[in-house]
Coordinates of C-alpha atoms in Angstrom, one line a residue:
Chain A
M1 CA -40.7 28.0 -87.3
S2 CA -37.5 26.1 -87.9
T3 CA -36.4 25.5 -91.4
P4 CA -35.4 21.9 -92.1
F5 CA -31.8 21.3 -93.1
Y6 CA -31.2 20.9 -96.8
V7 CA -29.4 17.7 -97.6
S8 CA -28.5 17.1 -101.2
P9 CA -29.7 13.8 -102.7
Q10 CA -26.1 12.7 -103.3
Q11 CA -25.3 13.3 -99.7
A12 CA -28.4 11.5 -98.5
M13 CA -27.7 8.4 -100.7
A14 CA -24.0 8.4 -99.7
D15 CA -25.0 8.5 -96.0
R16 CA -27.5 5.6 -96.5
A17 CA -24.9 3.6 -98.4
E18 CA -22.3 4.1 -95.7
Y19 CA -24.8 3.1 -93.0
A20 CA -25.6 -0.1 -94.8
R21 CA -21.9 -0.9 -95.6
K22 CA -20.9 -0.4 -92.0
G23 CA -23.6 -2.8 -90.9
I24 CA -22.5 -5.4 -93.3
A25 CA -18.9 -5.0 -92.5
R26 CA -19.5 -5.9 -88.9
G27 CA -20.2 -9.5 -89.9
R28 CA -17.8 -12.1 -91.0
S29 CA -17.1 -12.7 -94.7
L30 CA -18.3 -15.6 -96.7
V31 CA -17.3 -16.9 -100.1
V32 CA -19.0 -18.7 -103.0
L33 CA -16.9 -20.7 -105.4
Q34 CA -17.5 -22.7 -108.5
Y35 CA -15.9 -26.2 -108.5
A36 CA -16.0 -29.0 -111.0
D37 CA -19.4 -30.5 -110.0
G38 CA -21.2 -27.3 -108.8
I39 CA -21.0 -24.4 -106.5
V40 CA -19.7 -24.4 -102.9
F41 CA -20.7 -21.9 -100.1
V42 CA -18.2 -21.5 -97.3
G43 CA -18.4 -19.1 -94.3
E44 CA -17.4 -18.8 -90.7
N45 CA -20.5 -19.3 -88.6
P46 CA -20.4 -20.4 -85.0
S47 CA -24.1 -21.2 -85.0
R48 CA -25.4 -24.6 -86.0
A49 CA -29.0 -23.4 -86.3
L50 CA -28.9 -19.9 -87.8
H51 CA -27.7 -20.5 -91.3
K52 CA -26.1 -18.1 -93.7
F53 CA -26.7 -20.4 -96.6
S54 CA -29.9 -22.2 -97.6
E55 CA -31.9 -23.8 -100.3
I56 CA -34.3 -21.7 -102.3
Y57 CA -35.4 -24.1 -105.0
D58 CA -34.2 -27.1 -106.9
R59 CA -31.0 -25.7 -108.3
I60 CA -30.9 -22.3 -106.5
G61 CA -29.1 -21.5 -103.3
F62 CA -28.9 -18.4 -101.2
A63 CA -26.1 -16.9 -99.2
A64 CA -26.2 -13.7 -97.1
A65 CA -24.0 -11.5 -95.1
G66 CA -25.2 -8.8 -92.7
K67 CA -28.1 -8.5 -90.4
Y68 CA -29.7 -11.8 -89.7
N69 CA -33.3 -10.8 -89.3
E70 CA -33.2 -8.8 -92.5
Y71 CA -31.7 -11.5 -94.7
E72 CA -33.8 -14.2 -93.1
N73 CA -36.9 -12.2 -94.2
L74 CA -35.6 -11.9 -97.7
R75 CA -34.7 -15.6 -97.8
I76 CA -38.3 -16.6 -96.8
G77 CA -39.7 -14.1 -99.3
G78 CA -37.5 -15.8 -101.9
V79 CA -38.7 -19.3 -101.0
R80 CA -42.3 -18.1 -101.2
Y81 CA -41.7 -16.5 -104.5
A82 CA -40.0 -19.6 -106.0
D83 CA -42.5 -22.0 -104.6
L84 CA -45.4 -20.0 -105.8
R85 CA -43.9 -19.5 -109.2
G86 CA -43.1 -23.2 -109.6
Y87 CA -46.6 -24.1 -108.5
T88 CA -48.3 -21.7 -110.9
Y89 CA -46.1 -22.6 -113.9
D90 CA -43.5 -25.3 -113.8
R91 CA -40.4 -26.1 -111.7
D92 CA -38.2 -25.2 -114.7
D93 CA -39.6 -21.6 -114.7
V94 CA -38.0 -20.8 -111.4
T95 CA -34.6 -19.3 -112.2
A96 CA -31.8 -17.5 -110.3
R97 CA -32.0 -14.6 -112.7
G98 CA -35.7 -14.1 -112.0
L99 CA -35.1 -14.3 -108.3
A100 CA -32.1 -12.0 -108.4
N101 CA -34.2 -9.4 -110.2
V102 CA -36.9 -9.6 -107.6
Y103 CA -34.4 -9.2 -104.8
A104 CA -32.7 -6.3 -106.6
Q105 CA -36.0 -4.6 -107.0
T106 CA -36.9 -5.2 -103.4
L107 CA -33.5 -4.0 -102.0
G108 CA -33.4 -1.1 -104.4
T109 CA -36.9 0.2 -103.4
I110 CA -36.0 -0.1 -99.7
F111 CA -32.7 1.6 -100.3
S112 CA -34.1 4.6 -102.1
S113 CA -37.3 5.0 -100.0
A114 CA -36.7 7.8 -97.4
A115 CA -39.3 6.2 -95.1
E116 CA -37.4 3.0 -94.6
K117 CA -34.0 2.2 -93.1
P118 CA -31.8 0.6 -95.8
Y119 CA -31.2 -3.1 -95.3
E120 CA -27.8 -4.0 -94.0
V121 CA -27.4 -7.1 -96.1
E122 CA -25.5 -8.4 -99.1
L123 CA -26.9 -11.4 -100.9
I124 CA -25.7 -14.0 -103.3
V125 CA -28.1 -16.0 -105.4
A126 CA -26.5 -19.0 -107.2
E127 CA -27.9 -21.5 -109.6
V128 CA -26.1 -24.6 -110.6
G129 CA -26.4 -25.5 -114.3
E130 CA -26.1 -28.8 -116.2
T131 CA -22.5 -28.0 -116.9
A132 CA -20.1 -25.5 -115.3
E133 CA -20.8 -23.0 -118.2
G134 CA -24.4 -23.0 -117.1
D135 CA -23.6 -22.0 -113.5
Q136 CA -24.9 -18.5 -112.5
I137 CA -23.8 -16.5 -109.5
Y138 CA -25.4 -13.1 -108.8
R139 CA -24.2 -10.8 -106.0
L140 CA -26.7 -8.3 -104.7
P141 CA -25.3 -5.4 -102.6
H142 CA -27.5 -3.4 -100.2
D143 CA -28.5 -0.8 -102.8
G144 CA -30.3 -3.2 -105.2
S145 CA -27.7 -3.4 -107.9
I146 CA -26.9 -6.8 -109.4
V147 CA -23.4 -8.1 -110.2
D148 CA -23.1 -11.2 -112.4
E149 CA -20.1 -13.0 -110.9
H150 CA -17.9 -15.9 -112.3
G151 CA -15.6 -18.3 -110.6
S152 CA -15.5 -16.9 -107.1
V153 CA -17.1 -14.2 -105.0
A154 CA -16.7 -12.9 -101.5
V155 CA -19.1 -10.7 -99.4
G156 CA -19.3 -9.5 -95.9
G157 CA -16.7 -7.9 -93.6
N158 CA -13.6 -7.8 -95.7
P159 CA -14.5 -8.7 -99.3
E160 CA -11.9 -6.9 -101.3
Q161 CA -8.9 -8.6 -99.9
I162 CA -10.5 -12.0 -100.0
S163 CA -11.7 -11.5 -103.6
T164 CA -8.3 -10.5 -104.8
Y165 CA -6.8 -13.6 -103.2
L166 CA -9.5 -15.8 -104.7
D167 CA -9.2 -14.3 -108.1
R168 CA -5.5 -15.1 -108.1
E169 CA -5.8 -18.6 -106.7
H170 CA -9.1 -19.9 -108.1
R171 CA -9.2 -21.9 -111.3
D172 CA -12.0 -23.7 -113.2
G173 CA -12.5 -27.4 -112.6
M174 CA -11.2 -27.6 -109.0
T175 CA -12.4 -30.6 -107.0
L176 CA -14.7 -29.9 -104.0
A177 CA -11.8 -30.5 -101.5
E178 CA -9.6 -28.1 -103.4
A179 CA -12.2 -25.4 -103.6
L180 CA -13.2 -25.8 -100.0
Q181 CA -9.6 -25.6 -98.8
L182 CA -9.0 -22.5 -100.9
A183 CA -12.1 -20.9 -99.5
V184 CA -11.0 -21.6 -95.9
K185 CA -7.5 -20.3 -96.6
A186 CA -9.0 -17.1 -98.0
L187 CA -11.4 -16.6 -95.1
S188 CA -8.7 -17.1 -92.5
R189 CA -6.4 -14.4 -93.9
D190 CA -6.4 -11.4 -91.6
P191 CA -6.2 -7.9 -93.2
N192 CA -2.7 -7.5 -91.8
G193 CA -1.6 -10.6 -93.7
T194 CA -1.4 -13.1 -90.9
Q195 CA -3.3 -16.4 -91.0
R196 CA -5.6 -17.5 -88.2
E197 CA -7.1 -20.9 -87.7
I198 CA -10.8 -21.5 -88.3
P199 CA -11.8 -24.8 -86.7
A200 CA -14.1 -27.1 -88.7
D201 CA -17.0 -26.7 -86.2
R202 CA -17.1 -23.0 -86.8
L203 CA -17.4 -23.5 -90.6
E204 CA -20.7 -23.6 -92.4
V205 CA -20.4 -25.3 -95.7
A206 CA -23.1 -26.2 -98.3
V207 CA -23.0 -27.2 -102.0
L208 CA -25.2 -27.1 -105.0
D209 CA -24.0 -30.4 -106.5
R210 CA -25.1 -31.0 -110.1
T211 CA -24.3 -34.7 -109.8
R212 CA -26.9 -35.3 -107.1
P213 CA -29.6 -37.6 -108.5
Q214 CA -32.4 -35.7 -106.8
K215 CA -34.1 -32.7 -108.3
R216 CA -33.0 -30.7 -105.3
K217 CA -29.2 -30.1 -105.6
F218 CA -28.6 -28.2 -102.4
K219 CA -26.8 -30.1 -99.6
R220 CA -25.1 -29.1 -96.4
I221 CA -21.7 -30.6 -95.7
V222 CA -21.2 -31.3 -92.0
G223 CA -19.4 -33.6 -89.6
R224 CA -17.2 -36.4 -90.9
Q225 CA -17.6 -35.5 -94.5
L226 CA -16.5 -31.9 -93.9
A227 CA -13.5 -33.1 -91.8
R228 CA -12.5 -35.5 -94.5
L229 CA -12.7 -32.8 -97.3
L230 CA -10.7 -30.4 -95.2
E231 CA -8.0 -33.0 -94.7
A232 CA -8.0 -34.5 -98.2
D233 CA -5.2 -33.5 -100.6
G234 CA -7.3 -32.5 -103.6
G235 CA -7.7 -34.8 -106.6
A236 CA -8.4 -38.2 -105.0
T237 CA -11.5 -37.1 -103.1
E238 CA -14.2 -36.7 -105.7
A239 CA -15.4 -40.2 -105.9
E240 CA -15.5 -40.5 -102.2
T241 CA -17.6 -37.4 -101.7
A242 CA -20.1 -38.5 -104.3
E243 CA -20.8 -41.8 -102.5
E244 CA -21.2 -40.1 -99.1
P245 CA -24.5 -41.2 -97.6
E246 CA -27.0 -38.4 -96.7
E247 CA -25.7 -38.2 -93.2
S248 CA -26.3 -34.5 -93.2
G249 CA -29.9 -35.0 -94.3
E250 CA -31.9 -32.0 -95.4
E251 CA -31.4 -30.2 -92.2
Chain B
M1 CA -50.3 -7.9 -106.1
E2 CA -50.6 -10.9 -108.4
A3 CA -48.6 -9.3 -111.2
N4 CA -45.6 -9.2 -108.8
T5 CA -45.2 -13.0 -108.7
R6 CA -45.2 -13.1 -112.5
G7 CA -43.2 -10.0 -113.4
T8 CA -40.0 -8.9 -111.9
G9 CA -41.2 -6.2 -109.5
R10 CA -40.5 -5.9 -105.8
L11 CA -41.6 -8.7 -103.5
P12 CA -45.1 -7.9 -102.2
A13 CA -45.4 -7.2 -98.5
A14 CA -47.1 -10.5 -98.0
F15 CA -43.9 -12.3 -99.0
L16 CA -41.8 -10.5 -96.4
T17 CA -44.3 -10.7 -93.6
P18 CA -43.1 -13.2 -91.0
G19 CA -45.8 -15.9 -90.7
S20 CA -46.5 -19.5 -91.0
S21 CA -44.1 -22.0 -92.5
S22 CA -47.0 -23.5 -94.4
F23 CA -47.2 -22.9 -98.1
M24 CA -51.0 -23.5 -98.0
D25 CA -51.4 -20.9 -95.3
F26 CA -49.4 -18.5 -97.4
L27 CA -51.5 -19.3 -100.5
S28 CA -54.8 -18.9 -98.6
E29 CA -53.8 -15.4 -97.5
H30 CA -52.1 -14.3 -100.7
Q31 CA -53.8 -16.0 -103.6
P32 CA -56.6 -18.1 -102.2
E33 CA -58.0 -18.8 -105.7
L34 CA -55.0 -21.1 -106.3
L35 CA -56.0 -23.5 -103.5
P36 CA -57.9 -26.5 -104.9
G37 CA -60.3 -26.5 -101.9
N38 CA -61.5 -23.0 -102.6
R39 CA -62.8 -23.9 -106.0
Q40 CA -66.6 -23.3 -106.4
L41 CA -68.4 -26.0 -108.2
P42 CA -71.7 -25.2 -110.0
P43 CA -74.6 -27.4 -108.8
T44 CA -74.6 -30.5 -111.0
Q45 CA -77.1 -33.2 -111.7
G46 CA -75.7 -36.7 -111.0
V47 CA -72.1 -37.8 -110.9
I48 CA -69.4 -35.9 -112.8
E49 CA -67.6 -38.2 -115.2
A50 CA -63.8 -38.0 -114.7
P51 CA -61.1 -40.6 -114.8
H52 CA -60.7 -42.6 -111.5
G53 CA -57.6 -44.2 -110.2
T54 CA -58.2 -47.5 -108.7
T55 CA -56.0 -49.7 -106.4
I56 CA -53.1 -48.7 -104.1
V57 CA -51.5 -51.1 -101.6
A58 CA -48.9 -50.7 -98.9
V59 CA -47.1 -53.2 -96.7
T60 CA -44.5 -52.7 -93.9
F61 CA -41.5 -54.9 -93.4
P62 CA -38.7 -54.7 -90.8
G63 CA -36.7 -51.7 -91.9
G64 CA -39.2 -49.9 -94.1
V65 CA -42.4 -49.9 -96.1
V66 CA -43.5 -50.6 -99.6
L67 CA -46.2 -48.6 -101.4
A68 CA -47.4 -49.7 -104.9
G69 CA -50.2 -49.0 -107.3
D70 CA -51.7 -50.5 -110.5
R71 CA -51.7 -48.4 -113.7
R72 CA -55.3 -48.2 -114.7
A73 CA -57.6 -45.2 -114.7
T74 CA -61.3 -45.8 -115.5
M75 CA -64.2 -43.5 -116.5
G76 CA -67.4 -45.5 -115.9
N77 CA -66.8 -48.7 -117.8
I78 CA -64.1 -47.2 -120.0
I79 CA -60.4 -47.6 -119.4
A80 CA -59.4 -43.9 -119.5
Q81 CA -55.7 -44.5 -119.2
R82 CA -53.5 -47.6 -119.1
D83 CA -50.3 -46.2 -117.8
I84 CA -51.3 -43.6 -115.2
E85 CA -49.0 -43.0 -112.3
K86 CA -50.7 -43.0 -108.9
V87 CA -47.8 -43.4 -106.5
F88 CA -45.5 -40.4 -105.9
P89 CA -42.7 -39.5 -103.6
A90 CA -44.0 -36.9 -101.0
D91 CA -40.5 -36.1 -99.8
E92 CA -37.2 -37.9 -99.1
Y93 CA -38.8 -40.3 -96.5
S94 CA -42.4 -40.6 -97.5
A95 CA -44.7 -41.4 -100.4
V96 CA -48.3 -41.0 -101.3
G97 CA -50.5 -43.2 -103.5
I98 CA -53.9 -42.0 -104.6
A99 CA -57.2 -43.5 -105.5
G100 CA -60.3 -41.6 -106.6
T101 CA -60.7 -38.7 -109.1
A102 CA -57.3 -38.7 -110.9
G103 CA -57.2 -35.0 -111.8
L104 CA -57.9 -33.7 -108.3
A105 CA -55.7 -36.3 -106.7
V106 CA -52.7 -35.4 -108.8
E107 CA -53.2 -31.8 -108.0
M108 CA -53.5 -32.6 -104.3
V109 CA -50.2 -34.5 -104.4
K110 CA -48.4 -31.7 -106.1
L111 CA -49.6 -29.3 -103.4
F112 CA -48.7 -31.8 -100.7
Q113 CA -45.2 -32.3 -102.0
L114 CA -44.8 -28.5 -102.1
E115 CA -46.2 -28.1 -98.6
L116 CA -43.6 -30.5 -97.2
E117 CA -40.7 -29.0 -99.2
H118 CA -41.7 -25.4 -98.3
F119 CA -41.8 -26.2 -94.6
E120 CA -38.5 -27.9 -94.8
K121 CA -36.8 -24.9 -96.5
V122 CA -38.4 -22.3 -94.3
E123 CA -37.8 -24.1 -91.0
G124 CA -34.6 -25.9 -91.9
A125 CA -36.0 -29.1 -90.5
Q126 CA -38.4 -31.8 -91.7
L127 CA -41.9 -32.3 -90.4
S128 CA -42.4 -35.4 -88.3
L129 CA -44.1 -38.3 -90.1
E130 CA -47.1 -37.7 -87.9
G131 CA -47.1 -34.0 -88.9
K132 CA -47.0 -34.9 -92.6
A133 CA -49.9 -37.4 -92.2
N134 CA -51.9 -34.7 -90.4
R135 CA -51.2 -32.1 -93.1
L136 CA -52.6 -34.5 -95.8
S137 CA -55.7 -35.0 -93.6
T138 CA -56.3 -31.2 -93.7
M139 CA -56.0 -31.2 -97.5
I140 CA -58.5 -34.0 -98.0
R141 CA -60.9 -32.2 -95.6
S142 CA -60.7 -29.1 -97.8
N143 CA -61.9 -31.2 -100.7
L144 CA -65.0 -32.5 -98.9
G145 CA -67.3 -30.2 -101.0
M146 CA -66.1 -31.9 -104.2
A147 CA -66.1 -35.3 -102.6
M148 CA -69.8 -34.9 -101.9
Q149 CA -70.3 -34.4 -105.6
G150 CA -68.6 -37.6 -106.4
L151 CA -65.1 -36.2 -106.9
A152 CA -63.4 -37.9 -103.9
V153 CA -59.7 -38.3 -103.4
V154 CA -58.6 -41.1 -101.1
P155 CA -54.9 -41.4 -100.6
L156 CA -52.7 -43.9 -98.8
F157 CA -49.7 -42.3 -97.1
A158 CA -46.6 -44.3 -96.2
G159 CA -43.2 -43.3 -94.8
Y160 CA -40.2 -44.1 -92.8
D161 CA -40.4 -42.7 -89.3
L162 CA -36.9 -41.6 -88.5
D163 CA -37.7 -41.2 -84.8
R164 CA -39.3 -44.6 -84.3
E165 CA -37.1 -46.2 -86.9
K166 CA -39.8 -48.1 -88.8
G167 CA -42.1 -47.9 -91.8
R168 CA -45.7 -46.6 -91.1
I169 CA -48.8 -46.5 -93.1
F170 CA -51.8 -44.1 -92.8
S171 CA -55.1 -44.4 -94.6
Y172 CA -57.8 -41.8 -95.0
D173 CA -61.5 -41.5 -95.7
V174 CA -63.1 -38.8 -97.8
T175 CA -63.8 -36.6 -94.8
G176 CA -60.1 -36.4 -94.0
G177 CA -60.4 -39.0 -91.2
R178 CA -57.0 -40.5 -90.7
S179 CA -56.0 -43.9 -89.2
E180 CA -52.8 -45.6 -88.9
E181 CA -52.7 -49.1 -90.4
H182 CA -50.7 -51.9 -89.1
N183 CA -48.7 -54.2 -91.3
F184 CA -50.6 -53.6 -94.5
A185 CA -53.4 -51.5 -96.1
A186 CA -55.1 -50.9 -99.4
T187 CA -57.4 -48.2 -100.9
G188 CA -59.5 -47.9 -104.0
S189 CA -62.0 -50.1 -105.8
G190 CA -59.8 -53.2 -105.8
S191 CA -58.7 -52.8 -102.3
I192 CA -61.1 -55.4 -100.8
F193 CA -59.4 -58.1 -102.9
A194 CA -55.9 -56.8 -102.4
R195 CA -56.4 -56.7 -98.6
G196 CA -57.6 -60.3 -98.6
A197 CA -54.5 -61.4 -100.5
M198 CA -52.2 -59.4 -98.2
K199 CA -53.9 -60.8 -95.1
K200 CA -53.0 -64.3 -96.2
L201 CA -49.5 -63.5 -97.3
F202 CA -48.2 -61.1 -94.7
R203 CA -45.6 -62.1 -92.2
D204 CA -43.7 -60.1 -89.6
D205 CA -40.3 -61.0 -91.0
L206 CA -40.6 -60.2 -94.7
T207 CA -37.5 -59.1 -96.5
E208 CA -37.7 -56.0 -98.8
E209 CA -37.8 -58.3 -101.8
Q210 CA -40.5 -60.5 -100.3
A211 CA -42.5 -57.3 -99.5
T212 CA -42.3 -56.1 -103.1
T213 CA -43.4 -59.5 -104.3
L214 CA -46.3 -59.5 -101.9
V215 CA -47.7 -56.2 -103.2
V216 CA -47.5 -57.5 -106.8
Q217 CA -49.4 -60.6 -105.7
A218 CA -52.0 -58.4 -104.0
L219 CA -52.3 -56.1 -107.1
Y220 CA -52.7 -59.2 -109.3
D221 CA -55.6 -60.5 -107.1
A222 CA -57.2 -57.0 -107.1
A223 CA -57.0 -57.0 -110.9
D224 CA -58.3 -60.5 -111.0
D225 CA -61.6 -59.7 -109.4
D226 CA -62.0 -55.9 -109.9
S227 CA -62.6 -54.8 -113.5
A228 CA -61.3 -51.3 -112.7
T229 CA -57.9 -52.5 -111.6
G230 CA -55.3 -53.2 -114.2
G231 CA -53.0 -56.2 -114.0
P232 CA -49.5 -56.3 -115.3
D233 CA -49.7 -55.5 -119.1
V234 CA -47.0 -57.7 -120.6
A235 CA -47.9 -56.8 -124.2
R236 CA -47.5 -53.1 -123.6
R237 CA -44.8 -53.5 -121.0
I238 CA -46.8 -51.6 -118.3
Y239 CA -46.1 -52.8 -114.8
P240 CA -47.2 -51.6 -111.4
I241 CA -45.3 -48.8 -109.8
I242 CA -43.5 -50.0 -106.7
T243 CA -41.8 -47.8 -104.3
V244 CA -39.7 -48.7 -101.2
I245 CA -39.0 -46.3 -98.3
T246 CA -36.3 -47.2 -95.8
E247 CA -33.8 -45.4 -93.6
D248 CA -32.0 -44.6 -96.9
G249 CA -35.0 -42.7 -98.2
F250 CA -37.4 -43.1 -101.0
R251 CA -36.6 -45.4 -104.0
R252 CA -38.8 -46.3 -106.9
L253 CA -38.1 -49.7 -108.5
T254 CA -36.9 -49.4 -112.0
E255 CA -39.0 -50.6 -114.9
D256 CA -36.7 -53.6 -115.2
E257 CA -37.1 -54.6 -111.5
S258 CA -40.8 -54.1 -111.6
S259 CA -41.2 -56.1 -114.8
E260 CA -39.1 -58.9 -113.5
L261 CA -41.2 -59.2 -110.3
S262 CA -44.4 -59.0 -112.3
R263 CA -43.3 -61.7 -114.8
A264 CA -42.2 -64.0 -112.0
V265 CA -45.7 -63.7 -110.4
L266 CA -47.4 -64.1 -113.8
Q267 CA -45.3 -67.2 -114.5
R268 CA -46.4 -68.8 -111.2
R269 CA -50.0 -67.9 -111.9
L270 CA -50.0 -69.8 -115.1
E271 CA -49.6 -72.9 -113.0
E272 CA -51.7 -71.7 -110.0
P273 CA -54.2 -69.1 -111.2
D274 CA -55.3 -68.3 -107.6
G275 CA -51.8 -67.6 -106.4
P276 CA -49.9 -69.0 -103.4
K277 CA -51.9 -71.0 -100.9
A278 CA -51.8 -70.2 -97.2
A279 CA -51.9 -73.0 -94.7
L280 CA -55.3 -74.0 -93.5
L281 CA -54.3 -74.0 -89.9

């Protein structure tokens, strides 16, 4: 009879964490930034249909890096959780904090259960407040921990370098165009310091815009509006974007 | 399982199981007791007394559709509420107005709105207008048991069809039977009178403003002849709820706009109590 190898719990956890991190690092990075009127999500995504960012509930958005089928599952779970909670109680009772806790529990249980493979995902749950002080951004790594973030956050392939750059460049009260351009600049920096070009049609951009009159604040930014924001030189663009008709619709 | 949706535990397996994009399907598997249709009613004698919503009207115009309702809810011969809201946005491009048992109807609308929103979030695309209308049909059908006990809900559904580029109206019966209405439609106790008024006033080339005036005229006529329908209440400043759905989406007229329309109609009725006259031939 063969004796099973002894693996210390520390080693087992370290192996699982490395497995998950490697999976996440294979994907491209994405960033989430606060700007004057809300929160903007920016990522490189060649697909028009398979989104990295999406709406969970009125003021809550979701972003994910890593394995698509795994985070898609979590996203739909989150939508179900939020809709059921809002239906049972009230729409105001659905909060990013509550959702982040549920995700953390879910990811944490999967990560520490020997029977399951750890999820190779890193999530961001963001809620736009009435004012910038009320904005909440939670980062959820693969192991189920929660990090409460402010200002800017990057996840995915190469987060440290991008985060450092964003921490240096990001400031409160940027316009949407400024925040978007900063995000694109951060994403297009290669680890060796060179800049590459990310064309607009490879960008996925969405916002949680607190100035939207609707209850649902999530909106994708595509096409002409995106092109205009990328070209705009900061300050003068705010009024223009606010008036933009819903050409993107609720795709 | 239930505790998990209320506490902060791990998402239950049902939440992470790939499945339908319908919130109602999810509820019926996960928490069926929350679905209105699954409610068991004890056998009762006679009709259950509950507030009833009365008249809803809708009319199309080139470029969109108008859906409007009066503000009265009645319970037998009592006015239960003077300022009830019976017209709601269903999503960005559609609205639903409800006549019948107010409590159940409002609950149905809430679930219907959620159903459309849930689908949109999960799939990343909106249902077709036809799909939305069919979904409402299913919900009314699930209420048939209660409808048989006198708790019927009869909605009117209107929306802008982005594919066909026009406003469309769907009416329903208590069994969930659905029919598309052309030009105009009405439901509820005052609907017979409202329909008569709209038949005489409708034209193919109405502007948006004319269409909103038309529904106020129709609601006035309904209130004129049906005691359960409320007319514009100038003293209390309660005016009909009027919504317009066009290519630009759903818009509810502000209280000022609605009051201005109602006052203009009232003013004319002081001179001509029976309203505008249609040509005899």
